[in-house]
C-alpha cells in the first residue's frame, strides 16, 4: 500500500515531551498515552477540522448522545519498531474497513480513508520515539468515534468526534490462560451487533468475566445465545481449537467479529498446509476431544495479545487440562505473525505497512 501525505491535517506540537515520565519496562496495558492525539468532528454532514494536538482531556456535554445511547465504536491496532528503527503497521487497511463496518451498524457516518491514513502517518511520526523495539513491545493504537450531539431523544446523533490515541504497551498476557465456558451469559445474538466493535459489546462482558475471575479463571469462552451449545469467541478474542492436526474456528457472522489476527492465522495455516475448518463447533465435541486425548490446543487470537494459549477450560464445573503448548500451533503462529510484524522475516502476504 502506498500513501502520500497532504496538508489536510493541522498539527499542534507539544512544548515538552512526557516520554521520560514513563517506565517502559513496567507498563500497564492501555494506561499510558503518548504526547499527541488526533481528532476530527462530524458537523453538518461532513468530517471537518482534522487536527493533531497534545494529548489531554476533552470538554463534552453531559447530554452528548454517546452517554445515553452508546453510539461509539473503536478499533485496536499496533505499531512495531524493527532493529533498524523502522516502524510498521500490520494490515491497517483492514482496521479502516472494519471501523467503518462497525460505524454503519451503529448508524455512525463512515470515516474517510485518506484522512485516516494521513492521521496515522503524522501522529505516529510525531511520537515515533514512543514505539520501542524488542519482541513484545509495541505502540497500541486506538481509533474510536463517539456521538457528541447534545440531546436525550432516542435517535441517532448528527454530530460525532473521531479520535486516535497512542499507548505504549508490553505483552498483554504472560503465560497461558484459564477459561470457563459460558452457560448463562452471552456476548451477542443473531441480528445484534456482535460483529461490530461497539463499545457496549465489551462493557456487557465485564460482569460475567468478573464472575469467572472469582472462580480463578481469566476469561470466558462465549457460546451461542440460543442454546449455549456452540463455542464462538474467547474473551475479546476469536478462538481456535486444534483437534489432532486440524485447526477449527467458528465462522464469522453477525455474532462474531471478523478478527484481523483470526484471518491472518487462517492464511498462515493454509500456507503451511495445516488443515483449517471454519464451522460451528459444539461444546460437547471439545469436551469429548479433551476426554479422548485428541484436543491438543485452544488459543485466542486478537490484536492485543496476538496469540493467547489456553491451559485449562471449565464446563459445568468440570475442569479440563490441555497439553503443554510449547512447540504447538499457537507457538508457531505467534512467531510467524510477530516475525512479520517486527520485520524479522519476509512478508509473503503484503501485510506489513511502513510508516
mmCIF file of C-alpha atoms in Angstrom:
data_model
loop_
_atom_site.group_PDB
_atom_site.id
_atom_site.type_symbol
_atom_site.label_atom_id
_atom_site.label_comp_id
_atom_site.label_asym_id
_atom_site.label_seq_id
_atom_site.Cartn_x
_atom_site.Cartn_y
_atom_site.Cartn_z
ATOM 1 C CA UNK A 1 0.000 0.000 0.000
ATOM 2 C CA UNK A 2 1.395 3.390 -0.994
ATOM 3 C CA UNK A 3 0.405 6.638 0.661
ATOM 4 C CA UNK A 4 1.323 10.299 0.142
ATOM 5 C CA UNK A 5 0.638 12.794 2.911
ATOM 6 C CA UNK A 6 -1.033 16.151 2.286
ATOM 7 C CA UNK A 7 -1.769 19.218 4.366
ATOM 8 C CA UNK A 8 -5.336 18.284 5.312
ATOM 9 C CA UNK A 9 -4.485 17.848 8.990
ATOM 10 C CA UNK A 10 -3.383 20.758 11.168
ATOM 11 C CA UNK A 11 -0.707 19.906 13.737
ATOM 12 C CA UNK A 12 -0.205 21.466 17.174
ATOM 13 C CA UNK A 13 3.002 20.107 18.687
ATOM 14 C CA UNK A 14 3.731 19.730 22.379
ATOM 15 C CA UNK A 15 6.186 22.070 24.067
ATOM 16 C CA UNK A 16 7.843 19.321 26.115
ATOM 17 C CA UNK A 17 7.530 15.555 25.787
ATOM 18 C CA UNK A 18 6.286 13.407 28.693
ATOM 19 C CA UNK A 19 8.218 10.382 27.464
ATOM 20 C CA UNK A 20 10.798 10.499 30.280
ATOM 21 C CA UNK A 21 7.983 10.172 32.835
ATOM 22 C CA UNK A 22 7.050 6.691 31.557
ATOM 23 C CA UNK A 23 8.614 3.438 32.782
ATOM 24 C CA UNK A 24 8.607 1.448 29.538
ATOM 25 C CA UNK A 25 9.741 -1.715 31.296
ATOM 26 C CA UNK A 26 6.705 -1.813 33.588
ATOM 27 C CA UNK A 27 3.714 -0.699 31.564
ATOM 28 C CA UNK A 28 0.097 -1.417 32.435
ATOM 29 C CA UNK A 29 -1.681 -2.170 29.163
ATOM 30 C CA UNK A 30 -3.506 0.890 27.868
ATOM 31 C CA UNK A 31 -2.771 3.156 30.834
ATOM 32 C CA UNK A 32 -0.065 5.466 29.466
ATOM 33 C CA UNK A 33 -0.525 7.605 26.359
ATOM 34 C CA UNK A 34 1.872 9.346 24.016
ATOM 35 C CA UNK A 35 2.331 13.087 23.576
ATOM 36 C CA UNK A 36 -0.202 13.676 20.799
ATOM 37 C CA UNK A 37 -3.692 12.624 19.715
ATOM 38 C CA UNK A 38 -5.839 13.068 16.633
ATOM 39 C CA UNK A 39 -9.387 14.373 16.472
ATOM 40 C CA UNK A 40 -11.877 15.220 13.752
ATOM 41 C CA UNK A 41 -15.513 16.328 14.044
ATOM 42 C CA UNK A 42 -18.576 15.432 12.004
ATOM 43 C CA UNK A 43 -20.748 18.535 11.668
ATOM 44 C CA UNK A 44 -23.434 19.428 9.113
ATOM 45 C CA UNK A 45 -22.965 16.188 7.230
ATOM 46 C CA UNK A 46 -19.183 16.220 6.779
ATOM 47 C CA UNK A 47 -15.937 15.464 8.625
ATOM 48 C CA UNK A 48 -14.154 18.745 9.385
ATOM 49 C CA UNK A 49 -11.204 20.218 11.276
ATOM 50 C CA UNK A 50 -8.862 17.191 11.367
ATOM 51 C CA UNK A 51 -6.275 18.095 13.989
ATOM 52 C CA UNK A 52 -3.343 16.572 15.833
ATOM 53 C CA UNK A 53 -2.809 18.217 19.195
ATOM 54 C CA UNK A 54 -1.204 17.469 22.566
ATOM 55 C CA UNK A 55 -2.845 14.591 24.419
ATOM 56 C CA UNK A 56 -5.277 15.888 27.007
ATOM 57 C CA UNK A 57 -8.856 15.975 28.261
ATOM 58 C CA UNK A 58 -11.919 16.841 26.207
ATOM 59 C CA UNK A 59 -14.782 19.172 27.010
ATOM 60 C CA UNK A 60 -18.040 17.408 26.193
ATOM 61 C CA UNK A 61 -21.653 17.983 27.149
ATOM 62 C CA UNK A 62 -23.203 15.611 29.687
ATOM 63 C CA UNK A 63 -26.118 15.448 27.243
ATOM 64 C CA UNK A 64 -23.908 14.042 24.469
ATOM 65 C CA UNK A 65 -25.739 11.077 22.995
ATOM 66 C CA UNK A 66 -22.788 8.723 23.482
ATOM 67 C CA UNK A 67 -23.558 8.739 27.210
ATOM 68 C CA UNK A 68 -27.235 7.958 26.757
ATOM 69 C CA UNK A 69 -27.477 5.618 23.767
ATOM 70 C CA UNK A 70 -23.986 4.174 23.469
ATOM 71 C CA UNK A 71 -23.217 5.305 19.929
ATOM 72 C CA UNK A 72 -19.496 4.521 19.964
ATOM 73 C CA UNK A 73 -17.233 2.144 18.056
ATOM 74 C CA UNK A 74 -13.491 1.573 18.163
ATOM 75 C CA UNK A 75 -10.548 -0.288 16.679
ATOM 76 C CA UNK A 76 -7.340 -1.803 18.013
ATOM 77 C CA UNK A 77 -4.088 -1.636 16.042
ATOM 78 C CA UNK A 78 -0.372 -1.719 16.798
ATOM 79 C CA UNK A 79 2.811 -0.120 15.503
ATOM 80 C CA UNK A 80 6.056 -2.123 15.720
ATOM 81 C CA UNK A 81 9.691 -0.997 15.508
ATOM 82 C CA UNK A 82 12.334 -3.216 13.960
ATOM 83 C CA UNK A 83 16.033 -3.473 14.850
ATOM 84 C CA UNK A 84 16.872 -0.675 12.400
ATOM 85 C CA UNK A 85 14.379 1.779 13.863
ATOM 86 C CA UNK A 86 11.789 1.432 11.107
ATOM 87 C CA UNK A 87 8.134 1.499 12.200
ATOM 88 C CA UNK A 88 5.436 -0.715 10.727
ATOM 89 C CA UNK A 89 1.694 -1.222 10.997
ATOM 90 C CA UNK A 90 0.020 -4.587 10.426
ATOM 91 C CA UNK A 91 -2.816 -4.714 7.882
ATOM 92 C CA UNK A 92 -4.127 -1.188 8.681
ATOM 93 C CA UNK A 93 -6.439 -1.249 5.664
ATOM 94 C CA UNK A 94 -8.407 -3.972 7.448
ATOM 95 C CA UNK A 95 -8.795 -1.793 10.545
ATOM 96 C CA UNK A 96 -10.095 1.104 8.482
ATOM 97 C CA UNK A 97 -12.584 -1.126 6.692
ATOM 98 C CA UNK A 98 -13.762 -2.674 9.952
ATOM 99 C CA UNK A 99 -14.290 0.563 11.875
ATOM 100 C CA UNK A 100 -16.460 1.774 9.010
ATOM 101 C CA UNK A 101 -18.371 -1.511 9.030
ATOM 102 C CA UNK A 102 -18.894 -1.112 12.777
ATOM 103 C CA UNK A 103 -19.901 2.523 12.318
ATOM 104 C CA UNK A 104 -22.502 1.633 9.702
ATOM 105 C CA UNK A 105 -24.087 -0.916 12.057
ATOM 106 C CA UNK A 106 -24.322 1.777 14.764
ATOM 107 C CA UNK A 107 -25.749 4.425 12.387
ATOM 108 C CA UNK A 108 -22.497 6.424 12.523
ATOM 109 C CA UNK A 109 -21.104 8.055 9.347
ATOM 110 C CA UNK A 110 -18.077 6.347 7.824
ATOM 111 C CA UNK A 111 -14.654 7.973 8.148
ATOM 112 C CA UNK A 112 -12.632 8.870 5.030
ATOM 113 C CA UNK A 113 -9.722 6.558 4.227
ATOM 114 C CA UNK A 114 -7.357 9.336 3.147
ATOM 115 C CA UNK A 115 -7.720 11.253 6.414
ATOM 116 C CA UNK A 116 -7.467 8.034 8.442
ATOM 117 C CA UNK A 117 -4.124 7.107 6.892
ATOM 118 C CA UNK A 118 -2.747 10.623 6.933
ATOM 119 C CA UNK A 119 -3.628 10.861 10.621
ATOM 120 C CA UNK A 120 -1.825 7.575 11.341
ATOM 121 C CA UNK A 121 1.255 8.684 9.421
ATOM 122 C CA UNK A 122 1.568 12.105 11.016
ATOM 123 C CA UNK A 123 0.607 11.014 14.525
ATOM 124 C CA UNK A 124 2.981 8.055 14.647
ATOM 125 C CA UNK A 125 5.764 10.080 13.057
ATOM 126 C CA UNK A 126 5.420 12.752 15.758
ATOM 127 C CA UNK A 127 5.502 10.137 18.527
ATOM 128 C CA UNK A 128 7.935 7.712 16.879
ATOM 129 C CA UNK A 129 10.140 7.605 19.996
ATOM 130 C CA UNK A 130 7.210 6.073 21.907
ATOM 131 C CA UNK A 131 7.478 2.962 19.721
ATOM 132 C CA UNK A 132 10.070 0.815 21.466
ATOM 133 C CA UNK A 133 11.888 -2.039 19.690
ATOM 134 C CA UNK A 134 12.026 -5.570 21.035
ATOM 135 C CA UNK A 135 9.682 -8.537 20.988
ATOM 136 C CA UNK A 136 6.523 -7.788 22.983
ATOM 137 C CA UNK A 137 6.963 -4.021 22.799
ATOM 138 C CA UNK A 138 4.634 -2.027 20.558
ATOM 139 C CA UNK A 139 2.534 1.106 20.325
ATOM 140 C CA UNK A 140 -1.141 0.275 20.726
ATOM 141 C CA UNK A 141 -3.324 2.461 18.506
ATOM 142 C CA UNK A 142 -6.913 3.189 19.481
ATOM 143 C CA UNK A 143 -9.088 4.818 16.799
ATOM 144 C CA UNK A 144 -12.632 5.459 18.006
ATOM 145 C CA UNK A 145 -15.701 7.524 17.221
ATOM 146 C CA UNK A 146 -18.452 8.724 19.518
ATOM 147 C CA UNK A 147 -21.738 10.627 19.276
ATOM 148 C CA UNK A 148 -21.393 14.217 20.517
ATOM 149 C CA UNK A 149 -24.733 15.838 19.691
ATOM 150 C CA UNK A 150 -26.456 17.286 22.756
ATOM 151 C CA UNK A 151 -29.872 15.817 23.473
ATOM 152 C CA UNK A 152 -31.521 12.822 25.080
ATOM 153 C CA UNK A 153 -34.044 11.985 22.366
ATOM 154 C CA UNK A 154 -33.773 8.353 21.296
ATOM 155 C CA UNK A 155 -32.396 8.938 17.803
ATOM 156 C CA UNK A 156 -29.003 8.816 16.091
ATOM 157 C CA UNK A 157 -26.679 11.723 16.708
ATOM 158 C CA UNK A 158 -25.986 14.212 13.926
ATOM 159 C CA UNK A 159 -22.565 15.125 15.356
ATOM 160 C CA UNK A 160 -19.588 12.869 16.075
ATOM 161 C CA UNK A 161 -15.949 13.009 17.090
ATOM 162 C CA UNK A 162 -13.354 10.643 15.599
ATOM 163 C CA UNK A 163 -10.125 10.266 17.566
ATOM 164 C CA UNK A 164 -6.889 8.281 17.581
ATOM 165 C CA UNK A 165 -4.864 7.684 20.751
ATOM 166 C CA UNK A 166 -1.449 6.029 21.058
ATOM 167 C CA UNK A 167 -0.420 3.916 24.044
ATOM 168 C CA UNK A 168 2.964 2.192 24.521
ATOM 169 C CA UNK A 169 2.481 -1.414 25.646
ATOM 170 C CA UNK A 170 4.292 -4.608 26.539
ATOM 171 C CA UNK A 171 2.904 -8.117 26.097
ATOM 172 C CA UNK A 172 -0.810 -8.310 27.013
ATOM 173 C CA UNK A 173 -0.770 -11.744 28.645
ATOM 174 C CA UNK A 174 2.219 -13.543 30.072
ATOM 175 C CA UNK A 175 1.671 -17.287 30.261
ATOM 176 C CA UNK A 176 -1.306 -19.443 29.404
ATOM 177 C CA UNK A 177 -4.897 -18.530 30.236
ATOM 178 C CA UNK A 178 -7.575 -20.407 32.167
ATOM 179 C CA UNK A 179 -11.100 -20.039 30.789
ATOM 180 C CA UNK A 180 -14.639 -21.016 31.663
ATOM 181 C CA UNK A 181 -17.239 -21.900 29.016
ATOM 182 C CA UNK A 182 -20.322 -19.677 29.253
ATOM 183 C CA UNK A 183 -23.533 -21.448 30.203
ATOM 184 C CA UNK A 184 -25.760 -18.476 31.051
ATOM 185 C CA UNK A 185 -24.420 -15.193 29.683
ATOM 186 C CA UNK A 186 -23.935 -14.330 26.013
ATOM 187 C CA UNK A 187 -21.686 -11.923 24.177
ATOM 188 C CA UNK A 188 -24.060 -11.398 21.250
ATOM 189 C CA UNK A 189 -27.149 -12.709 19.493
ATOM 190 C CA UNK A 190 -28.440 -13.185 15.954
ATOM 191 C CA UNK A 191 -29.241 -9.862 14.344
ATOM 192 C CA UNK A 192 -27.336 -7.936 17.022
ATOM 193 C CA UNK A 193 -24.075 -6.003 16.998
ATOM 194 C CA UNK A 194 -21.648 -8.815 17.836
ATOM 195 C CA UNK A 195 -19.766 -8.348 14.558
ATOM 196 C CA UNK A 196 -19.226 -4.645 15.315
ATOM 197 C CA UNK A 197 -16.570 -3.304 17.652
ATOM 198 C CA UNK A 198 -19.237 -1.397 19.520
ATOM 199 C CA UNK A 199 -18.249 -0.112 22.953
ATOM 200 C CA UNK A 200 -21.309 -1.632 24.601
ATOM 201 C CA UNK A 201 -20.361 -5.146 23.479
ATOM 202 C CA UNK A 202 -17.302 -5.031 25.674
ATOM 203 C CA UNK A 203 -18.954 -3.275 28.593
ATOM 204 C CA UNK A 204 -21.530 -6.081 28.730
ATOM 205 C CA UNK A 205 -18.752 -8.682 29.037
ATOM 206 C CA UNK A 206 -17.256 -7.276 32.213
ATOM 207 C CA UNK A 207 -19.780 -8.689 34.689
ATOM 208 C CA UNK A 208 -19.686 -12.355 33.572
ATOM 209 C CA UNK A 209 -15.896 -12.088 33.213
ATOM 210 C CA UNK A 210 -15.697 -10.830 36.816
ATOM 211 C CA UNK A 211 -17.732 -13.861 37.902
ATOM 212 C CA UNK A 212 -15.269 -16.122 36.086
ATOM 213 C CA UNK A 213 -12.317 -14.423 37.768
ATOM 214 C CA UNK A 214 -13.865 -15.001 41.175
ATOM 215 C CA UNK A 215 -13.622 -18.710 40.352
ATOM 216 C CA UNK A 216 -9.982 -18.481 39.278
ATOM 217 C CA UNK A 217 -10.404 -18.072 35.512
ATOM 218 C CA UNK A 218 -9.114 -15.144 33.486
ATOM 219 C CA UNK A 219 -11.568 -15.250 30.610
ATOM 220 C CA UNK A 220 -14.847 -16.648 29.279
ATOM 221 C CA UNK A 221 -15.344 -18.670 26.110
ATOM 222 C CA UNK A 222 -18.648 -17.346 24.850
ATOM 223 C CA UNK A 223 -21.330 -19.648 23.492
ATOM 224 C CA UNK A 224 -24.348 -19.005 21.271
ATOM 225 C CA UNK A 225 -27.213 -17.101 22.858
ATOM 226 C CA UNK A 226 -29.927 -19.566 21.815
ATOM 227 C CA UNK A 227 -28.788 -22.853 23.341
ATOM 228 C CA UNK A 228 -25.249 -22.288 24.668
ATOM 229 C CA UNK A 229 -24.187 -25.317 22.626
ATOM 230 C CA UNK A 230 -21.713 -23.729 20.215
ATOM 231 C CA UNK A 231 -18.343 -22.154 21.009
ATOM 232 C CA UNK A 232 -17.873 -18.706 19.489
ATOM 233 C CA UNK A 233 -15.250 -16.352 20.985
ATOM 234 C CA UNK A 234 -12.822 -16.236 23.911
ATOM 235 C CA UNK A 235 -12.969 -13.056 25.964
ATOM 236 C CA UNK A 236 -12.330 -10.241 23.492
ATOM 237 C CA UNK A 237 -10.628 -12.590 21.002
ATOM 238 C CA UNK A 238 -11.530 -15.073 18.316
ATOM 239 C CA UNK A 239 -10.808 -18.629 19.399
ATOM 240 C CA UNK A 240 -9.191 -21.639 17.713
ATOM 241 C CA UNK A 241 -9.287 -25.336 18.623
ATOM 242 C CA UNK A 242 -6.763 -27.928 17.474
ATOM 243 C CA UNK A 243 -8.105 -31.484 17.334
ATOM 244 C CA UNK A 244 -5.358 -33.858 16.237
ATOM 245 C CA UNK A 245 -3.671 -31.814 13.489
ATOM 246 C CA UNK A 246 -6.729 -29.907 12.245
ATOM 247 C CA UNK A 247 -7.496 -26.338 13.271
ATOM 248 C CA UNK A 248 -11.125 -25.335 13.897
ATOM 249 C CA UNK A 249 -12.685 -21.910 14.414
ATOM 250 C CA UNK A 250 -16.242 -20.598 14.329
ATOM 251 C CA UNK A 251 -17.307 -18.890 11.082
ATOM 252 C CA UNK A 252 -17.809 -15.144 11.175
ATOM 253 C CA UNK A 253 -21.410 -13.960 11.329
ATOM 254 C CA UNK A 254 -23.416 -11.086 12.741
ATOM 255 C CA UNK A 255 -22.495 -12.513 16.175
ATOM 256 C CA UNK A 256 -18.755 -12.988 15.702
ATOM 257 C CA UNK A 257 -16.118 -10.360 14.989
ATOM 258 C CA UNK A 258 -14.170 -10.656 11.747
ATOM 259 C CA UNK A 259 -10.837 -10.589 13.535
ATOM 260 C CA UNK A 260 -7.748 -9.451 11.651
ATOM 261 C CA UNK A 261 -5.481 -11.753 13.655
ATOM 262 C CA UNK A 262 -8.019 -14.553 13.078
ATOM 263 C CA UNK A 263 -7.922 -14.224 9.305
ATOM 264 C CA UNK A 264 -4.113 -13.917 9.436
ATOM 265 C CA UNK A 265 -3.814 -17.188 11.390
ATOM 266 C CA UNK A 266 -6.055 -18.920 8.840
ATOM 267 C CA UNK A 267 -3.887 -17.611 5.986
ATOM 268 C CA UNK A 268 -0.697 -18.786 7.734
ATOM 269 C CA UNK A 269 -2.194 -22.217 8.392
ATOM 270 C CA UNK A 270 -3.141 -22.627 4.743
ATOM 271 C CA UNK A 271 0.341 -21.509 3.660
ATOM 272 C CA UNK A 272 1.833 -24.133 5.989
ATOM 273 C CA UNK A 273 -0.554 -26.838 4.714
ATOM 274 C CA UNK A 274 -2.309 -27.144 8.074
ATOM 275 C CA UNK A 275 -5.964 -28.205 7.660
ATOM 276 C CA UNK A 276 -8.385 -25.461 8.746
ATOM 277 C CA UNK A 277 -12.145 -25.746 9.125
ATOM 278 C CA UNK A 278 -14.402 -22.746 9.695
ATOM 279 C CA UNK A 279 -17.610 -24.262 11.025
ATOM 280 C CA UNK A 280 -19.873 -24.285 14.085
ATOM 281 C CA UNK A 281 -18.119 -26.070 16.968
ATOM 282 C CA UNK A 282 -20.120 -27.860 19.647
ATOM 283 C CA UNK A 283 -19.069 -27.603 23.284
ATOM 284 C CA UNK A 284 -19.740 -31.335 23.530
ATOM 285 C CA UNK A 285 -17.241 -32.234 20.804
ATOM 286 C CA UNK A 286 -14.473 -30.209 22.501
ATOM 287 C CA UNK A 287 -15.250 -31.881 25.830
ATOM 288 C CA UNK A 288 -15.175 -35.299 24.152
ATOM 289 C CA UNK A 289 -11.919 -34.459 22.339
ATOM 290 C CA UNK A 290 -10.376 -33.471 25.661
ATOM 291 C CA UNK A 291 -11.503 -36.727 27.255
ATOM 292 C CA UNK A 292 -10.147 -38.931 24.459
ATOM 293 C CA UNK A 293 -6.875 -37.025 24.113
ATOM 294 C CA UNK A 294 -7.363 -35.603 20.613
ATOM 295 C CA UNK A 295 -7.768 -31.991 21.804
ATOM 296 C CA UNK A 296 -4.245 -30.629 21.507
ATOM 297 C CA UNK A 297 -4.691 -26.864 21.836
ATOM 298 C CA UNK A 298 -7.087 -23.982 22.399
ATOM 299 C CA UNK A 299 -5.881 -20.443 21.794
ATOM 300 C CA UNK A 300 -7.308 -16.969 21.407
ATOM 301 C CA UNK A 301 -6.271 -14.644 18.591
ATOM 302 C CA UNK A 302 -6.505 -10.860 18.725
ATOM 303 C CA UNK A 303 -4.566 -7.633 18.309
ATOM 304 C CA UNK A 304 -3.760 -7.035 21.966
ATOM 305 C CA UNK A 305 -2.445 -10.492 22.862
ATOM 306 C CA UNK A 306 -1.686 -11.730 19.295
ATOM 307 C CA UNK A 307 -1.955 -15.417 20.319
ATOM 308 C CA UNK A 308 -3.051 -16.427 23.814
ATOM 309 C CA UNK A 309 -2.810 -20.174 24.629
ATOM 310 C CA UNK A 310 -5.371 -21.752 26.952
ATOM 311 C CA UNK A 311 -4.081 -24.190 29.556
ATOM 312 C CA UNK A 312 -7.400 -25.091 31.216
ATOM 313 C CA UNK A 313 -11.099 -24.835 30.423
ATOM 314 C CA UNK A 314 -14.034 -25.414 32.738
ATOM 315 C CA UNK A 315 -17.501 -26.545 31.700
ATOM 316 C CA UNK A 316 -20.372 -27.418 34.040
ATOM 317 C CA UNK A 317 -17.954 -27.212 36.989
ATOM 318 C CA UNK A 318 -15.624 -29.810 35.473
ATOM 319 C CA UNK A 319 -12.084 -28.675 34.677
ATOM 320 C CA UNK A 320 -10.205 -29.998 31.655
ATOM 321 C CA UNK A 321 -6.439 -29.637 31.313
ATOM 322 C CA UNK A 322 -4.727 -29.189 27.962
ATOM 323 C CA UNK A 323 -1.275 -30.473 26.983
ATOM 324 C CA UNK A 324 1.693 -28.059 27.176
ATOM 325 C CA UNK A 325 1.665 -25.703 24.185
ATOM 326 C CA UNK A 326 5.439 -25.435 23.629
ATOM 327 C CA UNK A 327 6.104 -26.344 20.010
ATOM 328 C CA UNK A 328 2.402 -26.339 19.129
ATOM 329 C CA UNK A 329 0.374 -24.355 16.637
ATOM 330 C CA UNK A 330 -0.075 -21.397 18.992
ATOM 331 C CA UNK A 331 3.698 -21.054 19.410
ATOM 332 C CA UNK A 332 4.248 -21.435 15.676
ATOM 333 C CA UNK A 333 1.633 -18.907 14.603
ATOM 334 C CA UNK A 334 2.660 -16.334 17.188
ATOM 335 C CA UNK A 335 6.258 -16.481 15.985
ATOM 336 C CA UNK A 336 5.258 -16.283 12.330
ATOM 337 C CA UNK A 337 2.965 -13.312 12.982
ATOM 338 C CA UNK A 338 5.385 -11.372 15.179
ATOM 339 C CA UNK A 339 8.286 -12.043 12.787
ATOM 340 C CA UNK A 340 6.244 -10.338 10.068
ATOM 341 C CA UNK A 341 5.130 -7.533 12.369
ATOM 342 C CA UNK A 342 8.674 -6.742 13.594
ATOM 343 C CA UNK A 343 10.194 -7.040 10.099
ATOM 344 C CA UNK A 344 12.249 -10.091 11.075
ATOM 345 C CA UNK A 345 11.008 -12.347 8.273
ATOM 346 C CA UNK A 346 9.746 -11.979 4.735
ATOM 347 C CA UNK A 347 6.129 -10.869 4.332
ATOM 348 C CA UNK A 348 4.650 -13.041 1.562
ATOM 349 C CA UNK A 349 1.183 -11.579 2.088
ATOM 350 C CA UNK A 350 1.980 -7.859 1.904
ATOM 351 C CA UNK A 351 0.593 -7.272 5.410
ATOM 352 C CA UNK A 352 3.424 -5.093 6.709
ATOM 353 C CA UNK A 353 2.971 -1.343 6.183
ATOM 354 C CA UNK A 354 5.847 1.042 6.846
ATOM 355 C CA UNK A 355 5.121 4.408 8.445
#
